[in-house]
Short mmCIF file of C-alpha atoms and ligand atoms in Angstrom, two decimals:
data_model
loop_
_atom_site.label_atom_id
_atom_site.label_comp_id
_atom_site.label_asym_id
_atom_site.label_seq_id
_atom_site.Cartn_x
_atom_site.Cartn_y
_atom_site.Cartn_z
CA UNK A 1 0.00 0.00 0.00
CA UNK A 2 1.04 3.59 -0.65
CA UNK A 3 1.05 5.76 2.43
CA UNK A 4 1.74 9.45 2.97
CA UNK A 5 3.06 10.27 6.43
CA UNK A 6 3.40 13.87 7.56
CA UNK A 7 5.43 14.93 10.57
CA UNK A 8 5.15 18.42 12.09
CA UNK A 9 7.78 20.67 13.62
CA UNK A 10 7.92 19.17 17.11
CA UNK A 11 8.19 15.69 15.63
CA UNK A 12 11.45 16.61 13.85
CA UNK A 13 12.73 19.14 16.40
CA UNK A 14 16.11 17.47 17.06
CA UNK A 15 18.36 14.53 16.17
CA UNK A 16 16.51 12.00 18.37
CA UNK A 17 13.14 13.03 17.00
CA UNK A 18 14.38 12.83 13.40
CA UNK A 19 15.65 9.31 14.05
CA UNK A 20 12.33 8.45 15.67
CA UNK A 21 10.51 9.60 12.53
CA UNK A 22 12.87 7.66 10.27
CA UNK A 23 12.50 4.47 12.32
CA UNK A 24 8.72 4.69 12.19
CA UNK A 25 8.81 5.18 8.43
CA UNK A 26 11.37 2.38 8.00
CA UNK A 27 9.05 -0.01 9.81
CA UNK A 28 6.26 0.68 7.35
CA UNK A 29 8.74 0.46 4.44
CA UNK A 30 10.01 -2.90 5.63
CA UNK A 31 6.43 -4.15 5.75
CA UNK A 32 6.37 -3.55 2.01
CA UNK A 33 4.62 -0.18 1.91
CA UNK A 34 5.50 2.58 -0.52
CA UNK A 35 6.25 5.46 1.82
CA UNK A 36 6.08 9.16 1.04
CA UNK A 37 7.09 11.37 3.96
CA UNK A 38 6.21 15.06 4.25
CA UNK A 39 8.18 17.11 6.76
CA UNK A 40 7.80 20.54 8.37
CA UNK A 41 10.62 22.77 9.53
CA UNK A 42 12.33 21.70 12.75
CA UNK A 43 10.75 22.89 16.01
CA UNK A 44 10.12 26.62 16.00
CA UNK A 45 12.46 27.28 13.08
CA UNK A 46 9.78 28.98 10.95
CA UNK A 47 9.04 31.44 13.79
CA UNK A 48 12.75 32.07 14.26
CA UNK A 49 13.22 32.78 10.56
CA UNK A 50 10.29 35.23 10.65
CA UNK A 51 11.85 37.00 13.65
CA UNK A 52 15.20 37.22 11.81
CA UNK A 53 13.51 38.70 8.76
CA UNK A 54 11.63 41.32 10.79
CA UNK A 55 14.87 42.28 12.50
CA UNK A 56 16.48 43.05 9.15
CA UNK A 57 13.39 44.77 7.74
CA UNK A 58 10.08 45.13 9.62
CA UNK A 59 8.20 44.99 6.33
CA UNK A 60 9.90 42.46 4.05
CA UNK A 61 8.39 41.52 0.69
CA UNK A 62 6.37 38.32 0.64
CA UNK A 63 8.52 36.89 -2.13
CA UNK A 64 11.69 37.15 -0.07
CA UNK A 65 9.86 35.81 2.99
CA UNK A 66 8.93 32.68 1.05
CA UNK A 67 12.49 32.34 -0.21
CA UNK A 68 13.60 32.40 3.42
CA UNK A 69 10.91 30.23 5.01
CA UNK A 70 11.22 27.40 2.50
CA UNK A 71 14.76 26.80 3.76
CA UNK A 72 13.25 25.40 6.98
CA UNK A 73 11.51 22.50 5.28
CA UNK A 74 14.48 21.90 3.01
CA UNK A 75 16.74 21.49 6.04
CA UNK A 76 14.41 18.87 7.52
CA UNK A 77 14.17 16.66 4.43
CA UNK A 78 17.92 16.67 3.84
CA UNK A 79 18.68 15.78 7.47
CA UNK A 80 16.04 13.05 7.50
CA UNK A 81 17.51 11.46 4.39
CA UNK A 82 20.95 11.53 6.01
CA UNK A 83 19.42 9.67 8.96
CA UNK A 84 17.86 7.15 6.56
CA UNK A 85 21.31 6.70 4.97
CA UNK A 86 22.78 6.00 8.39
CA UNK A 87 20.03 3.44 9.03
CA UNK A 88 20.76 1.79 5.68
CA UNK A 89 17.35 2.60 4.20
CA UNK A 90 17.25 3.96 0.64
CA UNK A 91 15.62 7.39 0.64
CA UNK A 92 15.65 10.59 -1.38
CA UNK A 93 14.65 14.15 -0.51
CA UNK A 94 12.70 16.29 -2.96
CA UNK A 95 11.71 19.95 -2.74
CA UNK A 96 8.78 21.68 -4.43
CA UNK A 97 10.78 22.27 -7.65
CA UNK A 98 11.96 18.71 -7.91
CA UNK A 99 8.50 17.20 -7.47
CA UNK A 100 7.12 19.73 -8.91
CA UNK A 101 4.30 21.28 -6.84
CA UNK A 102 2.60 24.03 -8.83
CA UNK A 103 0.76 26.75 -6.93
CA UNK A 104 -0.95 30.07 -7.54
CA UNK A 105 1.37 33.05 -7.49
CA UNK A 106 0.24 34.46 -4.11
CA UNK A 107 3.42 34.50 -2.04
CA UNK A 108 2.89 33.51 1.61
CA UNK A 109 -0.60 32.22 0.97
CA UNK A 110 -0.45 30.19 -2.25
CA UNK A 111 -2.86 27.43 -3.20
CA UNK A 112 -1.74 24.17 -4.74
CA UNK A 113 -2.94 23.83 -8.33
CA UNK A 114 -1.27 20.69 -9.59
CA UNK A 115 1.32 18.18 -8.45
CA UNK A 116 3.43 16.20 -10.91
CA UNK A 117 3.68 12.64 -9.71
CA UNK A 118 6.21 11.15 -12.18
CA UNK A 119 9.35 11.82 -10.17
CA UNK A 120 7.86 10.53 -6.92
CA UNK A 121 6.47 7.42 -8.62
CA UNK A 122 9.82 6.80 -10.26
CA UNK A 123 11.64 6.97 -6.93
CA UNK A 124 9.05 4.73 -5.24
CA UNK A 125 9.51 2.21 -8.06
CA UNK A 126 13.21 2.16 -7.14
CA UNK A 127 12.03 1.16 -3.63
CA UNK A 128 13.11 4.43 -2.06
CA UNK A 129 11.35 6.32 0.70
CA UNK A 130 10.53 9.71 -0.77
CA UNK A 131 10.87 12.63 1.64
CA UNK A 132 9.13 15.78 0.41
CA UNK A 133 9.26 19.33 1.78
CA UNK A 134 5.93 20.42 3.26
CA UNK A 135 4.55 23.96 3.05
CA UNK A 136 6.28 24.98 -0.18
CA UNK A 137 5.31 25.32 -3.81
CA UNK A 138 6.44 26.83 -7.07
CA UNK A 139 4.55 29.52 -9.00
CA UNK A 140 4.37 30.44 -12.66
CA UNK A 141 7.30 32.83 -12.30
CA UNK A 142 9.50 29.93 -11.19
CA UNK A 143 9.63 31.26 -7.62
CA UNK A 144 9.12 29.55 -4.31
CA UNK A 145 5.75 30.12 -2.65
CA UNK A 146 4.44 28.94 0.72
CA UNK A 147 0.97 27.65 1.56
CA UNK A 148 0.33 29.67 4.74
CA UNK A 149 1.27 28.81 8.31
CA UNK A 150 0.63 25.17 9.10
CA UNK A 151 0.52 24.40 5.37
CA UNK A 152 2.52 21.16 5.49
CA UNK A 153 -0.71 19.31 6.32
CA UNK A 154 -2.08 20.54 3.00
CA UNK A 155 1.02 19.34 1.14
CA UNK A 156 0.48 15.88 2.64
CA UNK A 157 -3.22 15.66 1.75
CA UNK A 158 -2.64 17.03 -1.76
CA UNK A 159 0.11 14.47 -2.32
CA UNK A 160 -2.13 11.70 -1.00
CA UNK A 161 -4.85 12.76 -3.44
CA UNK A 162 -2.46 13.11 -6.41
CA UNK A 163 -0.76 9.77 -5.72
CA UNK A 164 -4.08 8.06 -4.91
CA UNK A 165 -2.53 6.96 -1.63
CA UNK A 166 -4.22 4.32 0.47
CA UNK A 167 -3.67 6.29 3.66
CA UNK A 168 -2.70 9.77 4.81
CA UNK A 169 -1.34 9.95 8.33
CA UNK A 170 -0.71 13.27 10.07
CA UNK A 171 1.72 12.73 12.95
CA UNK A 172 1.89 15.52 15.50
CA UNK A 173 2.57 16.30 19.16
CA UNK A 174 -0.91 15.36 20.41
CA UNK A 175 -2.49 11.95 19.95
CA UNK A 176 -5.55 13.10 18.01
CA UNK A 177 -8.20 15.74 17.58
CA UNK A 178 -9.79 16.79 20.87
CA UNK A 179 -13.01 18.59 21.73
CA UNK A 180 -10.77 21.63 22.40
CA UNK A 181 -7.05 22.34 22.43
CA UNK A 182 -5.90 19.95 25.21
CA UNK A 183 -3.19 22.43 26.20
CA UNK A 184 -5.86 24.99 27.09
CA UNK A 185 -8.77 22.82 28.19
CA UNK A 186 -7.47 20.08 30.48
CA UNK A 187 -10.79 18.22 30.40
CA UNK A 188 -10.83 18.04 26.58
CA UNK A 189 -11.75 14.62 25.21
CA UNK A 190 -10.10 12.87 22.29
CA UNK A 191 -12.48 12.04 19.45
CA UNK A 192 -12.30 8.68 17.70
CA UNK A 193 -13.79 10.14 14.55
CA UNK A 194 -14.91 13.51 13.26
CA UNK A 195 -16.59 14.55 9.99
CA UNK A 196 -14.78 16.66 7.41
CA UNK A 197 -17.30 19.46 7.89
CA UNK A 198 -16.91 19.70 11.63
CA UNK A 199 -13.12 19.42 11.38
CA UNK A 200 -13.12 22.11 8.70
CA UNK A 201 -15.02 24.47 10.99
CA UNK A 202 -12.80 23.73 13.97
CA UNK A 203 -9.65 24.20 11.87
CA UNK A 204 -10.91 27.41 10.27
CA UNK A 205 -11.91 28.81 13.66
CA UNK A 206 -8.49 28.26 15.19
CA UNK A 207 -7.94 24.58 16.06
CA UNK A 208 -4.41 24.56 14.66
CA UNK A 209 -4.07 20.79 14.79
CA UNK A 210 -4.87 20.67 11.04
CA UNK A 211 -4.45 23.35 8.36
CA UNK A 212 -7.98 24.15 7.21
CA UNK A 213 -7.16 23.76 3.51
CA UNK A 214 -5.91 20.25 4.17
CA UNK A 215 -9.37 19.35 5.45
CA UNK A 216 -11.02 21.08 2.48
CA UNK A 217 -8.86 19.04 0.10
CA UNK A 218 -9.39 15.81 2.01
CA UNK A 219 -13.15 16.28 1.72
CA UNK A 220 -12.96 17.18 -1.96
CA UNK A 221 -10.88 14.14 -2.89
CA UNK A 222 -12.23 11.75 -0.25
CA UNK A 223 -8.85 11.29 1.43
CA UNK A 224 -9.32 9.56 4.79
CA UNK A 225 -7.09 11.32 7.28
CA UNK A 226 -5.72 10.04 10.54
CA UNK A 227 -4.30 12.45 13.11
CA UNK A 228 -2.02 10.73 15.62
CA UNK A 229 1.04 11.12 17.79
CA UNK A 230 4.56 10.69 16.43
CA UNK A 231 5.74 9.55 19.87
CA UNK A 232 3.15 6.98 20.91
CA UNK A 233 1.19 4.19 19.25
CA UNK A 234 -2.22 5.54 20.30
CA UNK A 235 -4.91 5.11 17.67
CA UNK A 236 -5.54 8.75 16.82
CA UNK A 237 -8.57 10.42 15.25
CA UNK A 238 -10.02 9.56 11.85
CA UNK A 239 -11.37 12.48 9.80
CA UNK A 240 -13.92 11.31 7.22
CA UNK A 241 -17.27 11.94 5.58
CA UNK A 242 -19.59 10.04 7.89
CA UNK A 243 -19.07 9.06 11.46
CA UNK A 244 -20.75 6.23 13.32
CA UNK A 245 -21.16 7.92 16.66
CA UNK A 246 -24.33 9.85 17.29
CA UNK A 247 -24.04 13.46 16.23
CA UNK A 248 -23.44 15.67 19.24
CA UNK A 249 -25.12 19.00 19.71
CA UNK A 250 -21.68 20.56 19.99
CA UNK A 251 -18.54 18.80 18.77
CA UNK A 252 -15.87 21.20 19.91
CA UNK A 253 -14.61 24.58 21.01
CA UNK A 254 -11.90 26.53 19.19
CA UNK A 255 -10.13 29.83 19.68
CA UNK A 256 -8.25 32.12 17.35
CA UNK A 257 -6.00 34.81 18.78
CA UNK A 258 -4.68 35.93 15.44
CA UNK A 259 -7.34 38.54 14.82
CA UNK A 260 -7.86 42.27 15.12
CA UNK A 261 -10.91 44.50 15.30
CA UNK A 262 -11.18 47.60 13.15
CA UNK A 263 -13.85 50.26 13.70
CA UNK A 264 -14.63 52.89 11.11
CA UNK A 265 -16.45 55.67 12.92
CA UNK A 266 -18.71 58.37 11.46
CA UNK A 267 -19.42 56.95 8.01
CA UNK A 268 -22.32 58.56 6.17
CA UNK A 269 -25.58 56.66 6.52
CA UNK A 270 -26.30 56.29 2.79
CA UNK A 271 -26.61 53.41 0.34
CA UNK A 272 -23.23 52.22 -0.91
CA UNK A 273 -21.21 52.93 2.24
CA UNK A 274 -20.62 49.31 3.21
CA UNK A 275 -19.99 48.41 -0.41
CA UNK A 276 -17.27 51.05 -0.85
CA UNK A 277 -15.54 50.05 2.38
CA UNK A 278 -15.50 46.30 1.83
CA UNK A 279 -14.83 46.61 -1.88
CA UNK A 280 -11.67 48.61 -1.15
CA UNK A 281 -10.55 45.88 1.26
CA UNK A 282 -11.33 43.05 -1.10
CA UNK A 283 -9.42 44.80 -3.92
CA UNK A 284 -6.44 44.62 -1.60
CA UNK A 285 -7.08 40.89 -1.01
CA UNK A 286 -7.98 41.40 2.64
CA UNK A 287 -10.55 38.99 4.02
CA UNK A 288 -13.05 40.39 6.43
CA UNK A 289 -14.60 38.14 9.02
CA UNK A 290 -17.15 39.34 11.59
CA UNK A 291 -19.03 42.54 10.71
CA UNK A 292 -21.06 44.83 12.96
CA UNK A 293 -22.92 47.88 11.68
CA UNK A 294 -24.20 50.24 14.34
CA UNK A 295 -27.62 51.84 14.45
CA UNK A 296 -27.37 55.19 12.70
CA UNK A 297 -27.34 58.48 14.58
CA UNK A 298 -27.22 62.03 13.13
CA UNK A 299 -27.01 60.58 9.61
CA UNK A 300 -23.82 58.75 10.42
CA UNK A 301 -23.08 55.17 11.28
CA UNK A 302 -20.11 53.10 12.46
CA UNK A 303 -18.96 49.81 10.96
CA UNK A 304 -16.71 47.48 12.90
CA UNK A 305 -15.20 44.26 11.57
CA UNK A 306 -12.44 41.76 12.23
CA UNK A 307 -9.54 40.67 10.03
CA UNK A 308 -6.73 38.16 10.46
CA UNK A 309 -4.22 39.84 12.78
CA UNK A 310 -1.40 39.75 10.21
CA UNK A 311 -3.49 41.85 7.84
CA UNK A 312 -4.60 44.51 10.37
CA UNK A 313 -1.99 47.10 9.39
CA UNK A 314 -2.62 46.54 5.67
CA UNK A 315 -6.37 47.01 6.26
CA UNK A 316 -5.84 50.29 8.13
CA UNK A 317 -3.62 51.53 5.32
CA UNK A 318 -6.28 50.73 2.69
CA UNK A 319 -8.92 52.58 4.70
CA UNK A 320 -6.69 55.61 5.25
CA UNK A 321 -5.64 55.67 1.60
CA UNK A 322 -9.33 55.74 0.64
CA UNK A 323 -10.35 58.38 3.17
CA UNK A 324 -11.71 60.89 0.65
CA UNK A 325 -13.81 58.25 -1.08
CA UNK A 326 -15.09 56.56 2.07
CA UNK A 327 -15.73 59.80 4.02
CA UNK A 328 -15.48 58.87 7.67
CA UNK A 329 -14.47 60.58 10.88
CA UNK A 330 -11.84 58.20 12.22
CA UNK A 331 -10.61 54.62 12.08
CA UNK A 332 -9.60 52.64 15.16
CA UNK A 333 -7.59 49.44 15.47
CA UNK A 334 -7.97 47.10 18.41
CA UNK A 335 -5.42 44.32 18.74
CA UNK A 336 -5.47 41.83 21.63
CA UNK A 337 -8.84 40.37 20.75
CA UNK A 338 -9.68 36.71 20.10
CA UNK A 339 -12.52 34.68 18.67
CA UNK A 340 -13.93 31.81 20.65
CA UNK A 341 -16.23 29.49 18.71
CA UNK A 342 -18.51 26.64 19.59
CA UNK A 343 -18.99 24.24 16.67
CA UNK A 344 -21.42 21.41 16.07
CA UNK A 345 -23.63 20.06 13.29
CA UNK A 346 -26.28 19.24 15.89
CA UNK A 347 -27.03 22.88 16.63
CA UNK A 348 -28.72 23.28 13.25
CA UNK A 349 -31.93 21.90 14.73
CA UNK A 350 -31.42 23.21 18.23
CA UNK A 351 -32.17 26.86 18.93
CA UNK A 352 -30.75 27.24 22.45
CA UNK A 353 -27.04 27.06 21.69
CA UNK A 354 -26.27 30.74 21.13
CA UNK A 355 -28.10 31.76 24.30
CA UNK A 356 -26.17 29.14 26.24
CA UNK A 357 -22.86 30.50 24.92
CA UNK A 358 -23.81 34.03 25.97
CA UNK A 359 -24.97 32.76 29.35
CA UNK A 360 -21.66 31.09 30.03
CA UNK A 361 -19.69 34.20 29.01
CA UNK A 362 -21.89 36.19 31.40
CA UNK A 363 -21.36 33.69 34.22
CA UNK A 364 -17.60 34.01 33.67
CA UNK A 365 -17.86 37.80 33.61
CA UNK A 366 -16.49 37.98 30.07
CA UNK A 367 -17.52 40.91 27.90
CA UNK A 368 -18.58 40.04 24.35
CA UNK A 369 -17.38 42.57 21.78
CA UNK A 370 -18.95 41.02 18.68
CA UNK A 371 -21.05 38.02 17.77
CA UNK A 372 -21.45 35.99 14.60
CA UNK A 373 -23.32 32.77 14.01
CA UNK A 374 -23.92 30.24 11.28
CA UNK A 375 -26.05 27.12 11.20
CA UNK A 376 -23.36 25.11 12.90
CA UNK A 377 -21.35 27.55 14.97
CA UNK A 378 -21.52 30.46 17.38
CA UNK A 379 -18.53 32.80 17.58
CA UNK A 380 -17.88 35.56 20.09
CA UNK A 381 -15.10 38.12 20.00
CA UNK A 382 -13.55 38.75 23.41
CA UNK A 383 -10.40 40.11 25.05
CA UNK A 384 -7.58 37.66 24.27
CA UNK A 385 -6.62 37.47 27.95
CA UNK A 386 -9.94 35.76 28.64
CA UNK A 387 -9.56 32.97 26.07
CA UNK A 388 -8.59 30.25 28.50
CA UNK A 389 -11.46 31.04 30.84
CA UNK A 390 -13.96 31.29 27.98
CA UNK A 391 -12.91 28.01 26.35
CA UNK A 392 -13.07 26.08 29.60
CA UNK A 393 -16.43 27.60 30.48
CA UNK A 394 -17.92 26.76 27.06
CA UNK A 395 -16.45 23.27 27.20
CA UNK A 396 -18.06 22.74 30.62
CA UNK A 397 -21.48 24.16 29.84
CA UNK A 398 -21.92 21.84 26.85
CA UNK A 399 -20.69 18.83 28.83
CA UNK A 400 -17.93 17.94 26.38
CA UNK A 401 -15.72 16.17 28.90
CA UNK A 402 -15.87 12.38 29.25
P1 ADP B 501 2.55 20.20 13.95
O1 ADP B 501 3.83 20.96 14.13
O2 ADP B 501 2.69 18.74 14.18
O3 ADP B 501 1.85 20.52 12.67
P2 ADP B 501 0.73 21.96 15.34
O4 ADP B 501 1.31 22.75 16.45
O5 ADP B 501 0.51 22.63 14.05
O6 ADP B 501 1.63 20.67 15.17
O7 ADP B 501 -0.65 21.29 15.80
C1 ADP B 501 -0.74 20.54 16.98
C2 ADP B 501 -1.24 21.42 18.12
O8 ADP B 501 -2.58 21.80 17.84
C3 ADP B 501 -1.33 20.73 19.45
O9 ADP B 501 -0.12 20.79 20.13
C4 ADP B 501 -2.46 21.48 20.16
O10 ADP B 501 -1.97 22.39 21.12
C5 ADP B 501 -3.14 22.26 19.05
N1 ADP B 501 -4.60 22.09 19.00
C6 ADP B 501 -5.50 23.09 18.86
N2 ADP B 501 -6.75 22.63 18.86
C7 ADP B 501 -6.67 21.29 19.00
C8 ADP B 501 -7.65 20.23 19.06
N3 ADP B 501 -8.96 20.50 18.97
N4 ADP B 501 -7.21 18.97 19.19
C9 ADP B 501 -5.89 18.70 19.27
N5 ADP B 501 -4.93 19.64 19.22
C10 ADP B 501 -5.30 20.93 19.09
N1 LIG B 502 6.79 25.22 8.95
C1 LIG B 502 5.54 25.83 8.56
C2 LIG B 502 4.93 26.58 9.73
O1 LIG B 502 5.49 26.60 10.81
C3 LIG B 502 4.57 24.85 7.96
C4 LIG B 502 4.05 23.79 8.90
O2 LIG B 502 4.60 23.56 9.98
O3 LIG B 502 3.06 23.14 8.54
O4 LIG B 502 3.91 27.19 9.57
MG1 MG B 503 0.66 22.10 12.04
#
C-alpha cells in the first residue's frame, strides 16, 4: 500500500526526533509499503526565521519571505535522508521544484494547483522512501511560494490525493483531535472520529491541529485522514465523511487569537457605504470576518469588523488611503482580541445554543465585543486574555468532557 506520512515541527525538532521519525517510516517500508514522507521545519524554526527577517526589515516583501521560510523544510528533508542513509534505508529528498508542486502566485498564501507525480512514482519504483518538503510550492514565475502557516498538512493531503494513496497519516505532538485544544482545556476529550465538515469548521476557527485547507482538500478528494502522535502508538482520530457515533449538539470549542478589530467611525448613513468600504478591502485581497454595523445616529453610522491579525496594518492603510472616497471621521484598530467558537452540526436543529454560549460568558464575567453565528457555529469576539477562561467555560457548559 502507498502511504503518505506527515510529521510536524515538534516531531522533527532534534536529532533523536528525526531518528524516531525515520525508524517509524522504516518499519512501514520494511512491511512492504511505498512510503512518502512530508516534513515541516524543525521545532520553532519557521518562527525564528520570521523573527530574523523582521529584525532586518520590519516589512519584508512576501517573495523574499517565502524564499527564506522554504529553507526550513528543506533542512528537515535533507537531514532526515541523512538519517535514513545512516540506518541503511534507501531514501531521497525532494523539494517543491523537484516534485514539482505548482501553486498560484500568491506569495505567503499560495494554493496548490497541480502536483506532478512522475518523479515521486519513479523513486518509489526504485524502492526508495521519498521525503518531500511540506509547506512549499512553485509559482508560474518559477519562484518559491508557501501555503500559509501550518501548510505542510495541505502538502500531505494534496500528495495523498495526487498519488491516490491508500492512507494519509498526520503525525503531530498530540495523539488526536480533541473537543478543544488539550493544552488549554485540560478536560478536553479525544475524538475517535470527526466529519470533514466539523473538522473544517474547527480548523478554520483556530484549532491549529490541522491546516484548514488540508481538510477542504481531504473532503474534496475523499482522502481519509488520521491524526495521531509521532511519539506513541495511540490510535488517533479519523477524519472522514460520515461518522458512526451519534451526532453531538456541539462537537468542539476553538479559539483564534490571530485577529484584530477595526472600527470605522462616522461613516455617512447612505446606500453604498458598506460596499465602498469592503470593496476597497477586497481589492487589496484582505478577508473580512465578523461585521457589525451600528444603528445610525445624526445621519452617520459606524462599521466594525475583524480581520486576520497579520493583515490589520494593511487594512488600516487601505482605509486611510481611501479616506476621501469613504468619508469617515476616524478609524480605530484594536489588537489583543480573540474569537472563541462553539462548533457542532447538531445545533442546526437546536435553537438554544447561542443563548447558552452568551450565558456562560456572562457567568464568567467575560464581555462580548462582537457576535457571529452560522447554522453550525456560534462565535464571540472577546479580550484575548480571557480565552482560556472562555474556552473552559464553554467546554463545561456543553458537557464535552468524558
Ligand atoms: P505540527 O507541528 O505537528 O503541525 P501543530 O502545532 O501545528 O503541530 O498542531 C498541533 C497542536 O494543535 C497541538 O499541540 C495542540 O496544542 C493544538 N490544538 C489546537 N486545537 C486542537 C484540538 N482540537 N485537538 C488537538 N490539538 C489541538
Ligand atoms: N513550517 C511551517 C509553519 O510553521 C509549515 C508547517 O509547519 O506546517 O507554519
Ligand atoms: Mg501544524
